[in-house]
Short mmCIF file of C-alpha atoms (C1' of nucleotides) in Angstrom, two decimals:
data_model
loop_
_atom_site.label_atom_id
_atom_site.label_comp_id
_atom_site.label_asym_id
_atom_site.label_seq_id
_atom_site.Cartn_x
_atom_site.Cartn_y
_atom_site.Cartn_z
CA UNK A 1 127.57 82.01 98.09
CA UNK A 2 127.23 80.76 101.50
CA UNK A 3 127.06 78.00 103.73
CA UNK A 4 124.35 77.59 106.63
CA UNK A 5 126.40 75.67 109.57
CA UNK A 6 123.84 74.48 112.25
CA UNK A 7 124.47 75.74 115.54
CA UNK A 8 122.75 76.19 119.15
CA UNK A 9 120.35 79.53 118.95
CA UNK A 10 117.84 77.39 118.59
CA UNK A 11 115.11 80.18 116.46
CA UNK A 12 114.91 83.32 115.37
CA UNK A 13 117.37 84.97 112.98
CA UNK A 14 119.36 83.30 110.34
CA UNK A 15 122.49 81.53 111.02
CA UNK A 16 125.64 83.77 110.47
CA UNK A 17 128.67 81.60 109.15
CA UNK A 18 132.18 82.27 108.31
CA UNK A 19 131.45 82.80 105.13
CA UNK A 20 128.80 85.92 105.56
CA UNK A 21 130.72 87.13 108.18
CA UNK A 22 132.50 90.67 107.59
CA UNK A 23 130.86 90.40 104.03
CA UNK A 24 130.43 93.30 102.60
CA UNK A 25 127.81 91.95 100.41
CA UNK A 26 125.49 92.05 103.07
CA UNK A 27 124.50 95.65 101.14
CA UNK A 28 123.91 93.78 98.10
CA UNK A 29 121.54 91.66 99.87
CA UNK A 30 119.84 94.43 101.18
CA UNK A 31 119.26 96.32 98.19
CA UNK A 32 118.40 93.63 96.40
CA UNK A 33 115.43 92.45 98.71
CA UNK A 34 114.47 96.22 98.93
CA UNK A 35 114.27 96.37 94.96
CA UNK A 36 111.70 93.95 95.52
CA UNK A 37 109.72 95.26 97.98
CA UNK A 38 109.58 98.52 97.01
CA UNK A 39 107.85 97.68 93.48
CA UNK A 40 105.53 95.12 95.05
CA UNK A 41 104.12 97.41 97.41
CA UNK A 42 105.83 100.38 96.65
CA UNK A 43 108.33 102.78 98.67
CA UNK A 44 106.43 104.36 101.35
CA UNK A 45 104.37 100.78 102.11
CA UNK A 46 107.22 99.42 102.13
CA UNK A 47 109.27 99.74 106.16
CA UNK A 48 112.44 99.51 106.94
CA UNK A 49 111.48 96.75 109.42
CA UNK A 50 109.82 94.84 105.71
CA UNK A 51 113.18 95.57 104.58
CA UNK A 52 115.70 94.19 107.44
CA UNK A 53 113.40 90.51 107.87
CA UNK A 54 114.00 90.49 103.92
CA UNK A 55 117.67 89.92 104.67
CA UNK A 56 117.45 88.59 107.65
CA UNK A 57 118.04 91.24 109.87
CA UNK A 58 116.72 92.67 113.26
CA UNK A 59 114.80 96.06 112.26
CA UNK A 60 117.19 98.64 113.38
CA UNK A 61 120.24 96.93 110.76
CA UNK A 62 119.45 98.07 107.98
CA UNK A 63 120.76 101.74 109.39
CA UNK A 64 124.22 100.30 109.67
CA UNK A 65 124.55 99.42 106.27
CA UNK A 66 122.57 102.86 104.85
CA UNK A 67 122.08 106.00 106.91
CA UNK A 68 118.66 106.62 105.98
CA UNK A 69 115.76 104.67 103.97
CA UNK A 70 115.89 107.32 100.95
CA UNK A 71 119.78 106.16 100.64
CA UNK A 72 118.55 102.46 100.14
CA UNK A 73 116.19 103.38 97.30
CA UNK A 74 118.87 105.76 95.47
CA UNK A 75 120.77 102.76 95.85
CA UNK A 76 118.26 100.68 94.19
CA UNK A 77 117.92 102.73 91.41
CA UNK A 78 121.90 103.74 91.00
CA UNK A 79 122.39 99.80 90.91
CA UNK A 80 119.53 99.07 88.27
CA UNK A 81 120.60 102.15 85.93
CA UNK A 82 124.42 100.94 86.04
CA UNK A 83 123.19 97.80 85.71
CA UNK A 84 121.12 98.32 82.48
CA UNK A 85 123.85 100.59 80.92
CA UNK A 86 126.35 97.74 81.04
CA UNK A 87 123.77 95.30 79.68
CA UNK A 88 122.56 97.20 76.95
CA UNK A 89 126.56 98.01 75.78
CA UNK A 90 126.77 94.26 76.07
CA UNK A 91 123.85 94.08 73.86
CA UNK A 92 125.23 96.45 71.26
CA UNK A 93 128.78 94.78 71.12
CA UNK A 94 126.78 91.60 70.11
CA UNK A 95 125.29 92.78 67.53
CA UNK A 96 128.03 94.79 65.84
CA UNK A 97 129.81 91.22 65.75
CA UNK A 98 127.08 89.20 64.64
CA UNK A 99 127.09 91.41 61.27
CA UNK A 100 129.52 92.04 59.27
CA UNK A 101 127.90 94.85 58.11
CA UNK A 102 128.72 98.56 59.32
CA UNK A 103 126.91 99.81 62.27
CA UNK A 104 124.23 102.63 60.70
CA UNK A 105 123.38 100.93 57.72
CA UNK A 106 120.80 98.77 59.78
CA UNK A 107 119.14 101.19 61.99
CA UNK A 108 116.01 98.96 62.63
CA UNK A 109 118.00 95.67 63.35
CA UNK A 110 119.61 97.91 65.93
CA UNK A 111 116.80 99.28 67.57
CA UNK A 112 115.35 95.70 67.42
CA UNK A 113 118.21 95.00 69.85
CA UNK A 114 117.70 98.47 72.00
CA UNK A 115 113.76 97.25 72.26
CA UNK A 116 114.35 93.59 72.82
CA UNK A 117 116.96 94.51 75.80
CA UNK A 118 114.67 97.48 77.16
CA UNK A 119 112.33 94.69 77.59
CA UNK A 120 114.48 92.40 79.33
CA UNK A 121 115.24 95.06 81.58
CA UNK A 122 112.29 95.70 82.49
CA UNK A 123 110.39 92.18 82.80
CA UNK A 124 112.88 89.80 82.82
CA UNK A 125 113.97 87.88 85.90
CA UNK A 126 115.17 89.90 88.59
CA UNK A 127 114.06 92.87 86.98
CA UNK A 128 112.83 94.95 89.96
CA UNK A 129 115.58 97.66 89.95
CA UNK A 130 114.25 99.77 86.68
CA UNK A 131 110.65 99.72 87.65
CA UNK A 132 111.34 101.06 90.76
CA UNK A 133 113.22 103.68 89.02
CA UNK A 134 110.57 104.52 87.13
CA UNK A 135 107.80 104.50 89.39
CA UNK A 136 109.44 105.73 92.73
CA UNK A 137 111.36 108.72 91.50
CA UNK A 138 109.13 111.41 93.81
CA UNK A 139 110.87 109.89 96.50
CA UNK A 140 114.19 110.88 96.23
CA UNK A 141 115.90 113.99 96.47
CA UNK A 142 116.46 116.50 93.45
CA UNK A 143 120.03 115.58 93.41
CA UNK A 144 119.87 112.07 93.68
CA UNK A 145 117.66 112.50 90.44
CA UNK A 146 119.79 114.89 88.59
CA UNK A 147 122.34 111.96 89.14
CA UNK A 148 120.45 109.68 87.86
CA UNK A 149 119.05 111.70 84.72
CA UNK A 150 123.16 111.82 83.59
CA UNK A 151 122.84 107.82 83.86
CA UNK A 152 119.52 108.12 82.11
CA UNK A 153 121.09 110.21 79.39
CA UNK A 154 123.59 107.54 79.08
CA UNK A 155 121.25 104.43 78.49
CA UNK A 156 119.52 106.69 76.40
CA UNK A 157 122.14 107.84 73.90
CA UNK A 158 122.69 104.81 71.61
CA UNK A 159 119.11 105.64 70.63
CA UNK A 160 119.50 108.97 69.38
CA UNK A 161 121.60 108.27 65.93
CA UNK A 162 119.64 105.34 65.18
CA UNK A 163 115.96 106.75 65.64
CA UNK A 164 117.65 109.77 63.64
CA UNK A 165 118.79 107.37 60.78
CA UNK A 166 115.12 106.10 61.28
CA UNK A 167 113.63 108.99 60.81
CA UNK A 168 116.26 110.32 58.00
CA UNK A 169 115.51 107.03 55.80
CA UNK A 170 111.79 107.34 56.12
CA UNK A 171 110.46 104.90 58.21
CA UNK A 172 110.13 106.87 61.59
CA UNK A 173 107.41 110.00 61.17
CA UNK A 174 107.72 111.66 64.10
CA UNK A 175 109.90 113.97 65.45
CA UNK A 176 112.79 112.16 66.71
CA UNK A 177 112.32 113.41 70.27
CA UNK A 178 108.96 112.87 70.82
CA UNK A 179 109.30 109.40 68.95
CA UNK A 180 111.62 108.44 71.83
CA UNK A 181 109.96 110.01 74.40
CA UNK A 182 106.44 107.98 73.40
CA UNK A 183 108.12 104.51 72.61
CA UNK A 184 109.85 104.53 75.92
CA UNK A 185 106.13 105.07 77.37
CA UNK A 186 105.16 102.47 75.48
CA UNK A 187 108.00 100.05 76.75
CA UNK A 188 108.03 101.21 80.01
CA UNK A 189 104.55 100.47 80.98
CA UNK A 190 104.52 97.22 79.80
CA UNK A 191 105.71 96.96 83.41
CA UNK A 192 101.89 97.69 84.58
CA UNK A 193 100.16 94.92 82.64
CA UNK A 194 102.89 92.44 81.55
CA UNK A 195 102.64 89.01 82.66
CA UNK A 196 105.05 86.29 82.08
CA UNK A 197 102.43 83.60 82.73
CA UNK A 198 100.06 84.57 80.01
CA UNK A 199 99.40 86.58 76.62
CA UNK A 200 102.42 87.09 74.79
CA UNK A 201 106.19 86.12 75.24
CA UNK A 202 108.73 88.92 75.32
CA UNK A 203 109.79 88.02 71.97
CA UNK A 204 106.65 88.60 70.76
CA UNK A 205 105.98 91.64 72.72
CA UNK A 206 109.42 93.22 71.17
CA UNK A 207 108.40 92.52 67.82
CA UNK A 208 104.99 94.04 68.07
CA UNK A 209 106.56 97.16 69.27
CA UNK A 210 109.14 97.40 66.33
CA UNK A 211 106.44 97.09 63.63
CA UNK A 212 104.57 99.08 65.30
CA UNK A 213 106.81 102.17 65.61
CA UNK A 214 108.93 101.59 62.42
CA UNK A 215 107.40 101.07 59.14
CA UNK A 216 109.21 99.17 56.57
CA UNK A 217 111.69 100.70 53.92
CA UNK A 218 109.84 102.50 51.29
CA UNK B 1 73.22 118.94 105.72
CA UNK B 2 74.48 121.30 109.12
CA UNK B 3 74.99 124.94 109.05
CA UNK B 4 77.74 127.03 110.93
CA UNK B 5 76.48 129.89 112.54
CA UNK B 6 79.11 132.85 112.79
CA UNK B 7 80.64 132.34 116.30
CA UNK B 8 83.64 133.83 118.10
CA UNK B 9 86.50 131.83 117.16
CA UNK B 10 88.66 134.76 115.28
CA UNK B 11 91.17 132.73 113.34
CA UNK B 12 92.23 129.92 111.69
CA UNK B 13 89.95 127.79 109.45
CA UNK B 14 88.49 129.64 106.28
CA UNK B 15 85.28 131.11 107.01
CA UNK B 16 81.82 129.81 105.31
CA UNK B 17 79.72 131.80 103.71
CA UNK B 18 75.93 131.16 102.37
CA UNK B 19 77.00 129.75 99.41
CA UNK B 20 79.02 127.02 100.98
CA UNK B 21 76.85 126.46 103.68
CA UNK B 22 74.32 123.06 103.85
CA UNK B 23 76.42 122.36 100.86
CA UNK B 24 76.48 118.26 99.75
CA UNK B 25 79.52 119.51 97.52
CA UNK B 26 81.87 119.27 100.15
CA UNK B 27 82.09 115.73 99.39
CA UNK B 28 83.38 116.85 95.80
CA UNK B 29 85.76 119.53 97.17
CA UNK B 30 87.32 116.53 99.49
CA UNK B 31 87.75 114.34 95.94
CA UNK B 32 88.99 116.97 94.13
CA UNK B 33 91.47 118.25 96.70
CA UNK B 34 92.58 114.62 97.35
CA UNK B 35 93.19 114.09 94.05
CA UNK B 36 95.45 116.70 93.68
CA UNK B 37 97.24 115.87 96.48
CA UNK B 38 97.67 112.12 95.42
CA UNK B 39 98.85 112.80 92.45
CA UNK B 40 101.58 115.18 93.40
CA UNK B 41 102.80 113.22 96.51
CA UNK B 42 100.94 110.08 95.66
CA UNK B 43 98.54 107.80 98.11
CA UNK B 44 100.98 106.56 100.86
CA UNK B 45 102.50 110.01 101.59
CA UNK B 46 99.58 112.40 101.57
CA UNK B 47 97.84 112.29 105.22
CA UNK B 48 94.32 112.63 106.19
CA UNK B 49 95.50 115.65 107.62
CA UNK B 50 96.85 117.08 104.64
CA UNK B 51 93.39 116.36 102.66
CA UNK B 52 91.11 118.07 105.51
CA UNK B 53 92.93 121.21 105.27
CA UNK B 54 92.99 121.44 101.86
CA UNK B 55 89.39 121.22 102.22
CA UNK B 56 89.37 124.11 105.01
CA UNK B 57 88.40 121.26 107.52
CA UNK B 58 89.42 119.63 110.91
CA UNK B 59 91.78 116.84 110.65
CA UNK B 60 89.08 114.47 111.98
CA UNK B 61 86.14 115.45 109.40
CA UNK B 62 87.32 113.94 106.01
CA UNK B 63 86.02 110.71 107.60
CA UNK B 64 82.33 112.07 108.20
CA UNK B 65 82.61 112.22 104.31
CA UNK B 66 84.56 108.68 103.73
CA UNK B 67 84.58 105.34 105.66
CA UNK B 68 88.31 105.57 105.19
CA UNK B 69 91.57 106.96 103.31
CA UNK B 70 91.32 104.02 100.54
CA UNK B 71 87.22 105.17 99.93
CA UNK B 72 88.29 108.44 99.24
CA UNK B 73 91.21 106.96 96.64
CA UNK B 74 88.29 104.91 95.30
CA UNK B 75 86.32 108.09 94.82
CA UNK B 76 88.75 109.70 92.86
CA UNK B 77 89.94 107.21 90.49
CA UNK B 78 85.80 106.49 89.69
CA UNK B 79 85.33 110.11 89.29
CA UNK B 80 88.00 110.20 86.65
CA UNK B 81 86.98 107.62 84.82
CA UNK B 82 82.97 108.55 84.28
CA UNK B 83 84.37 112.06 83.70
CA UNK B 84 86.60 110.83 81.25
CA UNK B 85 84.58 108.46 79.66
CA UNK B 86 81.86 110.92 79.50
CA UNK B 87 84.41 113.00 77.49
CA UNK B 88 84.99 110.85 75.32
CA UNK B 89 81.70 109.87 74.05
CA UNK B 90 81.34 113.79 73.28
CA UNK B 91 84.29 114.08 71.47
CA UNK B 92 83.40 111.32 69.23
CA UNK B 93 79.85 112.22 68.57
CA UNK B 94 81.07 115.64 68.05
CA UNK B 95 83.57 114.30 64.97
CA UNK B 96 80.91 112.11 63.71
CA UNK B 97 78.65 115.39 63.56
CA UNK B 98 81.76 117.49 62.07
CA UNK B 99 82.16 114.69 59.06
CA UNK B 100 79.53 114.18 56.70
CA UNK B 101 80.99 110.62 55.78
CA UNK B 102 80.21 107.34 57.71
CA UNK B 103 81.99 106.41 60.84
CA UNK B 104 84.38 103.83 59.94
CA UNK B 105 85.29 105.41 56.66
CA UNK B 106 88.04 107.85 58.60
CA UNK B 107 89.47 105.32 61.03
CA UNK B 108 92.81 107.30 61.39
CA UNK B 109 90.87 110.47 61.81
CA UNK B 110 88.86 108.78 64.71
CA UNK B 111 92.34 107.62 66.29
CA UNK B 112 93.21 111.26 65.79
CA UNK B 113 90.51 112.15 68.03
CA UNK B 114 90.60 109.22 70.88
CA UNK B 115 94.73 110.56 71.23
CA UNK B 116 93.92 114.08 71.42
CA UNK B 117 91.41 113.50 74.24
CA UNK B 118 93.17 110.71 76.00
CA UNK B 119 96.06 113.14 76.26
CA UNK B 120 93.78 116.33 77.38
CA UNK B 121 92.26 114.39 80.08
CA UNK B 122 95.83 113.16 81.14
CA UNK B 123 97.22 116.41 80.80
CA UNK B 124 94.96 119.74 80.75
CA UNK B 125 93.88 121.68 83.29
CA UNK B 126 92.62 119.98 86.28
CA UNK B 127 93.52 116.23 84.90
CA UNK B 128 94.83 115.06 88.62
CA UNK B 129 92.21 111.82 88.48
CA UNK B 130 93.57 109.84 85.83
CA UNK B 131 97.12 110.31 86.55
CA UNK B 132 95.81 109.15 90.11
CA UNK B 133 93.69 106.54 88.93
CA UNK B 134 96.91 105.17 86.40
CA UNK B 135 99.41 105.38 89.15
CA UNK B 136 98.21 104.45 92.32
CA UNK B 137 96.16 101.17 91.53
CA UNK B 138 98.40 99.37 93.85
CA UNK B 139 96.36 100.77 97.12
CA UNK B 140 92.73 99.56 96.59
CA UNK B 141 91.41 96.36 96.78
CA UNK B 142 90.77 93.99 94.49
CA UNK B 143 87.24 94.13 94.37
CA UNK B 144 87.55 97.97 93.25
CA UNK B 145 90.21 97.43 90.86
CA UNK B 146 87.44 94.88 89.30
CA UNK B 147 84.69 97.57 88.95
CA UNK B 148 87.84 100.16 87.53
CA UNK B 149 88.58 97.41 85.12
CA UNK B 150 84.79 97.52 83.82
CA UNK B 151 85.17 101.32 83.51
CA UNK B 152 88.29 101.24 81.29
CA UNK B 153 86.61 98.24 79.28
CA UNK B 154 84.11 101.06 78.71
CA UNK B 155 86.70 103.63 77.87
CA UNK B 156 88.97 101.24 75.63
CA UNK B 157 85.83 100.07 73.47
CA UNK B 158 85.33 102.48 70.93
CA UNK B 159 89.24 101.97 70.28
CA UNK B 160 89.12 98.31 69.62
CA UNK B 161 87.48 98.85 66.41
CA UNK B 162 89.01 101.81 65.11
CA UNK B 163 92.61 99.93 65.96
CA UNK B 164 91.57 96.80 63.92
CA UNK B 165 89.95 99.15 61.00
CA UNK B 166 93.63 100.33 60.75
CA UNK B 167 94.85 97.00 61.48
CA UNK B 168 92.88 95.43 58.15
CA UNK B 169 93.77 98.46 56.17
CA UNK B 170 97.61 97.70 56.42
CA UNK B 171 98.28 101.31 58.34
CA UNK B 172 99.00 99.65 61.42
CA UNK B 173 101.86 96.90 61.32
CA UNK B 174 101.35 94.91 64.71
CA UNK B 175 98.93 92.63 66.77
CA UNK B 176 95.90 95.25 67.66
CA UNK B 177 95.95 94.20 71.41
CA UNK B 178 99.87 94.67 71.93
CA UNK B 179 99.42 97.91 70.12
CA UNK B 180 96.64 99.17 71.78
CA UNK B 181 98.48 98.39 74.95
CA UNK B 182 101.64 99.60 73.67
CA UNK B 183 100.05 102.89 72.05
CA UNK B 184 98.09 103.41 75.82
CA UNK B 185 101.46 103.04 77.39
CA UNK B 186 102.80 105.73 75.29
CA UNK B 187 100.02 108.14 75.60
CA UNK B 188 99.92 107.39 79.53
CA UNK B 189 103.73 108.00 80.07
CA UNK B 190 103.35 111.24 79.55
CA UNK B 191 102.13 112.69 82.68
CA UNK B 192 105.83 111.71 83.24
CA UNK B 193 107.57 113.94 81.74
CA UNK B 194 105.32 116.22 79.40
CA UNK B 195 105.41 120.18 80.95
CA UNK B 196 103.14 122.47 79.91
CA UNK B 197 105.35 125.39 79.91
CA UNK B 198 108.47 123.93 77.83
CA UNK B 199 108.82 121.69 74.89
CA UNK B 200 105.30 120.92 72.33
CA UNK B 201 102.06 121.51 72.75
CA UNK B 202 99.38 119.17 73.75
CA UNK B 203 98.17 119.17 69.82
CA UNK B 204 101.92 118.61 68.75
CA UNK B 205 102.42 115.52 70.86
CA UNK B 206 98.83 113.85 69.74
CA UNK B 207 100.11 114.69 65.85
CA UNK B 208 103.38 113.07 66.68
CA UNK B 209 101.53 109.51 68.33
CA UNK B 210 99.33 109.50 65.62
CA UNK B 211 102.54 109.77 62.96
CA UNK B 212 104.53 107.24 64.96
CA UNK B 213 101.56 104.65 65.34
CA UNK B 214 99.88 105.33 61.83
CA UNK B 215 101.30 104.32 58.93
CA UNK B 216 99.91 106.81 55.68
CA UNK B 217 97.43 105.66 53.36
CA UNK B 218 99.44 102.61 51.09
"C1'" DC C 1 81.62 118.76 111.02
"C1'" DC C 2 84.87 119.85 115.36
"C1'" DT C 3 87.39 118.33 119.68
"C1'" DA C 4 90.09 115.40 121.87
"C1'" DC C 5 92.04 111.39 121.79
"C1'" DC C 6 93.89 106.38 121.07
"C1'" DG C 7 96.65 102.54 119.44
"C1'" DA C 8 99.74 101.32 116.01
"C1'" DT C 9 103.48 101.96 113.23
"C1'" DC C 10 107.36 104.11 111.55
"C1'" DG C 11 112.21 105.97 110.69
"C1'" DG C 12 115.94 106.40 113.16
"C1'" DT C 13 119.48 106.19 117.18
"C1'" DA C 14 122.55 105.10 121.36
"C1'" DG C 15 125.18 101.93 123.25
"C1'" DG C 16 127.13 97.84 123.15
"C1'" DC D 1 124.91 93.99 113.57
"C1'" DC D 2 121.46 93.46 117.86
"C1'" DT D 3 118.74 95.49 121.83
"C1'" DA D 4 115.95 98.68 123.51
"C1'" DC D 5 114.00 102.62 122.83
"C1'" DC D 6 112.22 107.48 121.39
"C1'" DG D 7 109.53 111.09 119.19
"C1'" DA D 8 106.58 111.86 115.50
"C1'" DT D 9 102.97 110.86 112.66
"C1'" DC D 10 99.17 108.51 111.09
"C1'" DG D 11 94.34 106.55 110.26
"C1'" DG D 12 90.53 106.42 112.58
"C1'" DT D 13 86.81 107.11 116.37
"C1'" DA D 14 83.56 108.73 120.24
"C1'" DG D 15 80.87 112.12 121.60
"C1'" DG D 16 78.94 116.16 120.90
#
DNA sequence: CCTACCGATCGGTAGG
DNA sequence: CCTACCGATCGGTAGG
């Protein structure tokens, strides 16, 4: 993505080269390192000064690229949301190709996908954008998240019709808005005690959550 | 402890009366109004400031109460969890009194008692601690997050048995640690986005967790 | 528990 | 994007 040339300041920041220069993905870089800050130590631990040495920068950078520190986490979370919602249509597509069988008539195969991708959102590798999301929301404004509850609504939509065909068929009892509103609890703290390193595998973790939510067909 | 004879000074901080006066409770009022406080701006972006007038006091006296910010965190999140665990224990010996059969016999009806109280200490009246306790871990040290760990080991133990109970009777369809993890995650998410004044009740949501995780009788 | 205060840090900016 | 800087705020303390 870039190359380092070696040239005469002899310390202190990192080398620009042609190929960083004028790049516009200096941003990326930036929210990308603040994704990761802000959900180790959270948003208001976390300074702008932490934030510009993450990519390199001298501390008062980071205000050329976004006019305040708020903007950089809306931009976190805007990035992870859009992010997820592409990943999880991905996810979908797959699966509607992979059977032959119509879409609907296997509502628990497809929430197996909606549960194993939540999970990858959430704990795979590079997965700092959602958590911050989800944990940092008091920190923006009301309209940044009225914004991103539309996105929200989007991710969550492909749920609806198949915990509804859940529920219809039997195998979901609980009202089918409370049923999502729990089981995304239950995914979404995984993000407090996961650990990649131990315990379970993802895979494992996804499957526990399916049998435990859906019970089998009558 | 000191008393505050009436003086001159004609405005500003609330007066003290007899009743307040010599009182070691001011300790508690700090911890209580911290905790609100914390939970509704969180750790990082509630002052010392903030927490002294809340308790009618001088921005410098909190710490005549607390060695620092992080004791009085501490304070609160160990407060929660005696009172909660405290709760508990009355809840249950209060079903064990209601039932005339053995404990054990009625494992979903014990579950159906652990959910309803986990979710009125996370979300009745005056349930700031927990939410505090479950959300800003991240601030205390290591050593205190230990001795919270014992506490919720304490807390968690009466589930263990009642989970694998359901486990062995075929009502619940996944490993019993992933699902009691996965069944506190769901319970815990809701300080998120349950509101008292819209949507179900506090009895509606613990019916629907215990119809989502519980499979009927086979 | 109040008064008065300190050193450190922070978000943000002007000017180049 | 860096340099140099500002005003504000913050946790904490001494001394009473």
């Amino acid at each position: 993505m870039d190359q380092h040339v070696a040239h005469k300041r002899p310390r202190g920041r990192p080398r620009k080269t042609v190929a960083d220069r004028d790049d516009g993905n200096r941003r990326q870089q930036l929210i990308a390192g603040a994704a990761r800050l802000f959900r180790r130590k959270g948003f208001d631990a976390t300074s702008t000064r932490d934030i510009a040495a993450e990519a390199g920068m001298q501390s008062g950078s980071p205000f050329y690229h976004f006019k305040s520190k708020g903007a950089l986490l809306y931009a976190v979370m805007e990035a992870g949301m859009r992010a997820a919602i592409e990943r999880q249509g991905t996810a979908l597509k797959a699966a509607a190709l992979q059977k032959s069988e119509q879409i609907g008539q296997d509502p628990r195969g497809l929430l197996a996908v909606l549960i194993q991708n939540h999970f990858d959102v959430l704990l795979g590798p590079g997965s700092d954008f959602i958590p911050v999301m989800l944990y940092e929301s008091r920190a923006i404004t009301a309209r940044q998240r009225a914004t991103l509850a539309t996105l929200q609504g989007e991710y969550e939509a492909p749920w609806v019709p198949v915990l509804q065909a859940l529920h219809d068929a039997g195998q979901l009892r609980a009202d089918v808005k409370l049923a999502r509103l729990l089981i995304f609890g239950a995914l979404n703290w995984s993000v407090q005690w996961f650990d990649r390193r131990k315990g379970a595998t993802v895979d494992e973790l996804a499957a526990a959550a399916l049998a435990l939510f859906v019970q089998e067909k009558p």
